[in-house]
Amino acid sequence: AFRIARKYNPGFADCIWGIDNSANAVQVAVLNMVLNGDGKTNIIKDDTLEHVESYTEHYDVVTCNPPFGSKIVEKRKAVLRNFDLGFEWEYSNDNELFKTENLLEKQETGILFLELCVKICRPGGRIAIILPNGYLGNRSHKFKVVRNWLLKNTRVAAIISLPRFTFKSSGA
């Protein structure tokens, strides 16, 4: 995508940014960009869950393949406070979900990344994110909250299903 876009805008490298909290992932991504002709490599090491306020409404297009799974959780209270989905949600008398003041003890990292992507994308921007089927299909309270939050805070343009074993080699 970078090489194609650069044909139309030689300064396109200024438009590509990447963030990861893994030094190894950053190093590999920087090398990849250099090998593809990007001398700028705006790829940095940071914990976006912890520093979400630094990136709020910063990007026009966000793509993300978050770490997900019920065993990959965030427990840092300072991080959970940054996210609506870091709190407990309950039903009101008129059967509407609302966020309480009670902070969760832990939340799946993938769920927080879903909210993170929405927070860092500018209004009118676009997000492409890979999520497990359960986020959209599981009937448990936790995932009803996720879907409710998603529908209230975004406009879902498309849901694309990937083949069943696409991520099998990664254990997902």
PDB file of C-alpha atoms in Angstrom:
ATOM      1  CA  ALA A   1       0.000   0.000   0.000  1.00  0.00           C
ATOM      2  CA  PHE A   2       2.867   2.351   0.832  1.00  0.00           C
ATOM      3  CA  ARG A   3       4.584   1.818  -2.525  1.00  0.00           C
ATOM      4  CA  ILE A   4       1.347   2.362  -4.485  1.00  0.00           C
ATOM      5  CA  ALA A   5       0.374   5.502  -2.540  1.00  0.00           C
ATOM      6  CA  ARG A   6       3.881   6.937  -2.943  1.00  0.00           C
ATOM      7  CA  LYS A   7       3.366   6.941  -6.737  1.00  0.00           C
ATOM      8  CA  TYR A   8       0.579   9.489  -6.225  1.00  0.00           C
ATOM      9  CA  ASN A   9       2.147  11.377  -3.320  1.00  0.00           C
ATOM     10  CA  PRO A  10       5.951  11.293  -3.015  1.00  0.00           C
ATOM     11  CA  GLY A  11       5.637  12.581   0.571  1.00  0.00           C
ATOM     12  CA  PHE A  12       3.332   9.735   1.588  1.00  0.00           C
ATOM     13  CA  ALA A  13       5.854   8.500   4.177  1.00  0.00           C
ATOM     14  CA  ASP A  14       4.747  11.431   6.353  1.00  0.00           C
ATOM     15  CA  CYS A  15       1.261   9.885   6.419  1.00  0.00           C
ATOM     16  CA  ILE A  16       2.231   6.417   7.683  1.00  0.00           C
ATOM     17  CA  TRP A  17       2.514   5.844  11.434  1.00  0.00           C
ATOM     18  CA  GLY A  18       2.846   2.724  13.504  1.00  0.00           C
ATOM     19  CA  ILE A  19       2.826   2.099  17.246  1.00  0.00           C
ATOM     20  CA  ASP A  20       3.542  -1.063  19.199  1.00  0.00           C
ATOM     21  CA  ASN A  21       4.628  -1.770  22.756  1.00  0.00           C
ATOM     22  CA  SER A  22       7.026  -4.492  21.594  1.00  0.00           C
ATOM     23  CA  ALA A  23      10.534  -3.312  20.740  1.00  0.00           C
ATOM     24  CA  ASN A  24      10.964  -6.362  18.474  1.00  0.00           C
ATOM     25  CA  ALA A  25       7.767  -5.625  16.548  1.00  0.00           C
ATOM     26  CA  VAL A  26       8.836  -2.005  16.089  1.00  0.00           C
ATOM     27  CA  GLN A  27      12.285  -3.065  14.878  1.00  0.00           C
ATOM     28  CA  VAL A  28      10.809  -5.490  12.324  1.00  0.00           C
ATOM     29  CA  ALA A  29       8.273  -2.903  11.117  1.00  0.00           C
ATOM     30  CA  VAL A  30      10.941  -0.222  10.726  1.00  0.00           C
ATOM     31  CA  LEU A  31      13.112  -2.621   8.736  1.00  0.00           C
ATOM     32  CA  ASN A  32      10.131  -3.536   6.550  1.00  0.00           C
ATOM     33  CA  MET A  33       9.426   0.134   5.829  1.00  0.00           C
ATOM     34  CA  VAL A  34      13.088   0.849   5.030  1.00  0.00           C
ATOM     35  CA  LEU A  35      13.199  -2.130   2.664  1.00  0.00           C
ATOM     36  CA  ASN A  36      10.102  -0.722   0.931  1.00  0.00           C
ATOM     37  CA  GLY A  37      11.663   2.692   0.371  1.00  0.00           C
ATOM     38  CA  ASP A  38      10.460   4.638   3.426  1.00  0.00           C
ATOM     39  CA  GLY A  39      13.379   6.536   4.880  1.00  0.00           C
ATOM     40  CA  LYS A  40      11.242   8.233   7.518  1.00  0.00           C
ATOM     41  CA  THR A  41       9.737   5.231   9.356  1.00  0.00           C
ATOM     42  CA  ASN A  42       7.279   6.873  11.713  1.00  0.00           C
ATOM     43  CA  ILE A  43       7.038   3.678  13.733  1.00  0.00           C
ATOM     44  CA  ILE A  44       7.466   4.058  17.460  1.00  0.00           C
ATOM     45  CA  LYS A  45       7.429   2.022  20.643  1.00  0.00           C
ATOM     46  CA  ASP A  46       4.682   3.095  23.015  1.00  0.00           C
ATOM     47  CA  ASP A  47       1.861   1.669  25.110  1.00  0.00           C
ATOM     48  CA  THR A  48      -1.213   3.196  23.484  1.00  0.00           C
ATOM     49  CA  LEU A  49      -3.534   1.703  26.091  1.00  0.00           C
ATOM     50  CA  GLU A  50      -1.646   3.598  28.776  1.00  0.00           C
ATOM     51  CA  HIS A  51      -1.167   6.793  26.742  1.00  0.00           C
ATOM     52  CA  VAL A  52      -4.433   6.879  24.772  1.00  0.00           C
ATOM     53  CA  GLU A  53      -4.885  10.599  25.501  1.00  0.00           C
ATOM     54  CA  SER A  54      -1.721  11.346  23.474  1.00  0.00           C
ATOM     55  CA  TYR A  55      -3.330   9.891  20.351  1.00  0.00           C
ATOM     56  CA  THR A  56      -7.004  10.864  20.720  1.00  0.00           C
ATOM     57  CA  GLU A  57      -8.556  11.817  17.342  1.00  0.00           C
ATOM     58  CA  HIS A  58      -5.093  11.783  15.774  1.00  0.00           C
ATOM     59  CA  TYR A  59      -5.523   9.492  12.740  1.00  0.00           C
ATOM     60  CA  ASP A  60      -7.736   9.427   9.643  1.00  0.00           C
ATOM     61  CA  VAL A  61      -7.376   5.679   9.086  1.00  0.00           C
ATOM     62  CA  VAL A  62      -6.645   3.101  11.788  1.00  0.00           C
ATOM     63  CA  THR A  63      -5.852  -0.546  11.133  1.00  0.00           C
ATOM     64  CA  CYS A  64      -5.386  -2.933  14.016  1.00  0.00           C
ATOM     65  CA  ASN A  65      -4.889  -6.607  14.757  1.00  0.00           C
ATOM     66  CA  PRO A  66      -5.066  -6.502  18.557  1.00  0.00           C
ATOM     67  CA  PRO A  67      -3.956  -9.238  20.889  1.00  0.00           C
ATOM     68  CA  PHE A  68      -7.175 -10.980  21.843  1.00  0.00           C
ATOM     69  CA  GLY A  69      -8.376 -13.881  23.884  1.00  0.00           C
ATOM     70  CA  SER A  70      -9.949 -14.358  27.276  1.00  0.00           C
ATOM     71  CA  LYS A  71      -6.522 -14.969  28.831  1.00  0.00           C
ATOM     72  CA  ILE A  72      -4.938 -11.809  27.419  1.00  0.00           C
ATOM     73  CA  VAL A  73      -6.214  -9.228  29.886  1.00  0.00           C
ATOM     74  CA  GLU A  74      -5.421  -5.758  31.153  1.00  0.00           C
ATOM     75  CA  LYS A  75      -5.396  -5.348  34.950  1.00  0.00           C
ATOM     76  CA  ARG A  76      -3.751  -1.937  35.399  1.00  0.00           C
ATOM     77  CA  LYS A  77      -6.352   0.316  37.010  1.00  0.00           C
ATOM     78  CA  ALA A  78      -4.796   3.446  35.486  1.00  0.00           C
ATOM     79  CA  VAL A  79      -5.316   1.920  32.033  1.00  0.00           C
ATOM     80  CA  LEU A  80      -8.829   0.586  32.679  1.00  0.00           C
ATOM     81  CA  ARG A  81      -9.920   4.086  33.789  1.00  0.00           C
ATOM     82  CA  ASN A  82      -9.089   5.391  30.287  1.00  0.00           C
ATOM     83  CA  PHE A  83     -11.870   3.323  28.717  1.00  0.00           C
ATOM     84  CA  ASP A  84     -15.647   3.097  28.998  1.00  0.00           C
ATOM     85  CA  LEU A  85     -15.255  -0.649  28.532  1.00  0.00           C
ATOM     86  CA  GLY A  86     -12.937  -0.750  31.544  1.00  0.00           C
ATOM     87  CA  PHE A  87     -15.986  -0.198  33.777  1.00  0.00           C
ATOM     88  CA  GLU A  88     -18.949  -2.343  34.757  1.00  0.00           C
ATOM     89  CA  TRP A  89     -22.170  -1.776  32.818  1.00  0.00           C
ATOM     90  CA  GLU A  90     -25.702  -2.409  34.062  1.00  0.00           C
ATOM     91  CA  TYR A  91     -29.237  -2.230  32.737  1.00  0.00           C
ATOM     92  CA  SER A  92     -31.445   0.707  33.693  1.00  0.00           C
ATOM     93  CA  ASN A  93     -35.148   0.351  34.514  1.00  0.00           C
ATOM     94  CA  ASP A  94     -35.971   0.967  30.837  1.00  0.00           C
ATOM     95  CA  ASN A  95     -33.572  -1.848  29.803  1.00  0.00           C
ATOM     96  CA  GLU A  96     -30.828   0.488  28.509  1.00  0.00           C
ATOM     97  CA  LEU A  97     -27.191  -0.278  29.248  1.00  0.00           C
ATOM     98  CA  PHE A  98     -25.263   2.365  31.172  1.00  0.00           C
ATOM     99  CA  LYS A  99     -21.719   2.619  32.488  1.00  0.00           C
ATOM    100  CA  THR A 100     -21.377   2.491  36.268  1.00  0.00           C
ATOM    101  CA  GLU A 101     -18.608   4.039  38.360  1.00  0.00           C
ATOM    102  CA  ASN A 102     -17.302   0.559  39.233  1.00  0.00           C
ATOM    103  CA  LEU A 103     -13.971  -0.214  37.611  1.00  0.00           C
ATOM    104  CA  LEU A 104     -13.506  -3.778  36.396  1.00  0.00           C
ATOM    105  CA  GLU A 105     -10.721  -5.849  37.936  1.00  0.00           C
ATOM    106  CA  LYS A 106      -9.640  -6.859  34.438  1.00  0.00           C
ATOM    107  CA  GLN A 107     -10.760  -6.572  30.839  1.00  0.00           C
ATOM    108  CA  GLU A 108      -9.779  -8.450  27.691  1.00  0.00           C
ATOM    109  CA  THR A 109      -7.088  -6.463  25.919  1.00  0.00           C
ATOM    110  CA  GLY A 110      -8.806  -6.934  22.556  1.00  0.00           C
ATOM    111  CA  ILE A 111     -11.946  -5.222  23.864  1.00  0.00           C
ATOM    112  CA  LEU A 112      -9.908  -2.253  25.062  1.00  0.00           C
ATOM    113  CA  PHE A 113      -8.186  -2.075  21.662  1.00  0.00           C
ATOM    114  CA  LEU A 114     -11.579  -1.875  19.981  1.00  0.00           C
ATOM    115  CA  GLU A 115     -12.362   1.233  22.020  1.00  0.00           C
ATOM    116  CA  LEU A 116      -8.809   2.534  21.554  1.00  0.00           C
ATOM    117  CA  CYS A 117      -9.178   2.447  17.776  1.00  0.00           C
ATOM    118  CA  VAL A 118     -12.369   4.491  17.990  1.00  0.00           C
ATOM    119  CA  LYS A 119     -10.736   7.003  20.342  1.00  0.00           C
ATOM    120  CA  ILE A 120      -7.633   7.568  18.198  1.00  0.00           C
ATOM    121  CA  CYS A 121      -9.527   7.846  14.916  1.00  0.00           C
ATOM    122  CA  ARG A 122     -10.679  11.308  13.883  1.00  0.00           C
ATOM    123  CA  PRO A 123     -14.429  11.878  13.450  1.00  0.00           C
ATOM    124  CA  GLY A 124     -15.358  10.666   9.976  1.00  0.00           C
ATOM    125  CA  GLY A 125     -12.244   8.485   9.827  1.00  0.00           C
ATOM    126  CA  ARG A 126     -12.119   4.785   9.042  1.00  0.00           C
ATOM    127  CA  ILE A 127     -11.143   1.790  11.139  1.00  0.00           C
ATOM    128  CA  ALA A 128     -10.299  -1.744  10.047  1.00  0.00           C
ATOM    129  CA  ILE A 129      -9.872  -4.102  12.973  1.00  0.00           C
ATOM    130  CA  ILE A 130      -9.625  -7.862  13.259  1.00  0.00           C
ATOM    131  CA  LEU A 131     -11.872  -9.250  15.999  1.00  0.00           C
ATOM    132  CA  PRO A 132     -12.924 -12.712  17.094  1.00  0.00           C
ATOM    133  CA  ASN A 133     -16.448 -13.786  16.077  1.00  0.00           C
ATOM    134  CA  GLY A 134     -17.473 -13.830  19.742  1.00  0.00           C
ATOM    135  CA  TYR A 135     -17.212 -10.051  20.047  1.00  0.00           C
ATOM    136  CA  LEU A 136     -20.145  -9.711  17.675  1.00  0.00           C
ATOM    137  CA  GLY A 137     -21.985 -12.976  18.269  1.00  0.00           C
ATOM    138  CA  ASN A 138     -21.504 -14.061  21.889  1.00  0.00           C
ATOM    139  CA  ARG A 139     -24.702 -13.516  23.913  1.00  0.00           C
ATOM    140  CA  SER A 140     -23.019 -12.981  27.284  1.00  0.00           C
ATOM    141  CA  HIS A 141     -23.468  -9.660  29.090  1.00  0.00           C
ATOM    142  CA  LYS A 142     -19.853  -8.625  28.468  1.00  0.00           C
ATOM    143  CA  PHE A 143     -20.222  -8.861  24.698  1.00  0.00           C
ATOM    144  CA  LYS A 144     -23.669  -7.247  24.704  1.00  0.00           C
ATOM    145  CA  VAL A 145     -21.940  -4.280  26.347  1.00  0.00           C
ATOM    146  CA  VAL A 146     -19.230  -4.291  23.660  1.00  0.00           C
ATOM    147  CA  ARG A 147     -21.788  -4.357  20.831  1.00  0.00           C
ATOM    148  CA  ASN A 148     -23.925  -1.690  22.486  1.00  0.00           C
ATOM    149  CA  TRP A 149     -20.886   0.575  22.948  1.00  0.00           C
ATOM    150  CA  LEU A 150     -19.747  -0.050  19.376  1.00  0.00           C
ATOM    151  CA  LEU A 151     -23.145   0.791  17.876  1.00  0.00           C
ATOM    152  CA  LYS A 152     -23.485   3.962  19.969  1.00  0.00           C
ATOM    153  CA  ASN A 153     -19.997   5.251  19.140  1.00  0.00           C
ATOM    154  CA  THR A 154     -19.427   4.228  15.525  1.00  0.00           C
ATOM    155  CA  ARG A 155     -21.094   3.640  12.209  1.00  0.00           C
ATOM    156  CA  VAL A 156     -20.373   0.072  11.192  1.00  0.00           C
ATOM    157  CA  ALA A 157     -19.929   0.026   7.413  1.00  0.00           C
ATOM    158  CA  ALA A 158     -19.063  -3.640   6.948  1.00  0.00           C
ATOM    159  CA  ILE A 159     -18.344  -6.874   8.727  1.00  0.00           C
ATOM    160  CA  ILE A 160     -16.160  -9.297   6.804  1.00  0.00           C
ATOM    161  CA  SER A 161     -15.781 -12.904   7.837  1.00  0.00           C
ATOM    162  CA  LEU A 162     -12.411 -14.562   7.298  1.00  0.00           C
ATOM    163  CA  PRO A 163     -12.017 -18.317   6.785  1.00  0.00           C
ATOM    164  CA  ARG A 164     -12.438 -20.292  10.000  1.00  0.00           C
ATOM    165  CA  PHE A 165      -8.791 -21.249  10.561  1.00  0.00           C
ATOM    166  CA  THR A 166      -7.146 -18.020   9.373  1.00  0.00           C
ATOM    167  CA  PHE A 167      -5.466 -17.440  12.741  1.00  0.00           C
ATOM    168  CA  LYS A 168      -5.078 -21.067  13.816  1.00  0.00           C
ATOM    169  CA  SER A 169      -1.264 -20.974  13.619  1.00  0.00           C
ATOM    170  CA  SER A 170      -1.230 -18.172  16.201  1.00  0.00           C
ATOM    171  CA  GLY A 171      -3.399 -20.184  18.577  1.00  0.00           C
ATOM    172  CA  ALA A 172      -6.508 -18.053  18.052  1.00  0.00           C
TER     173      ALA A 172
END
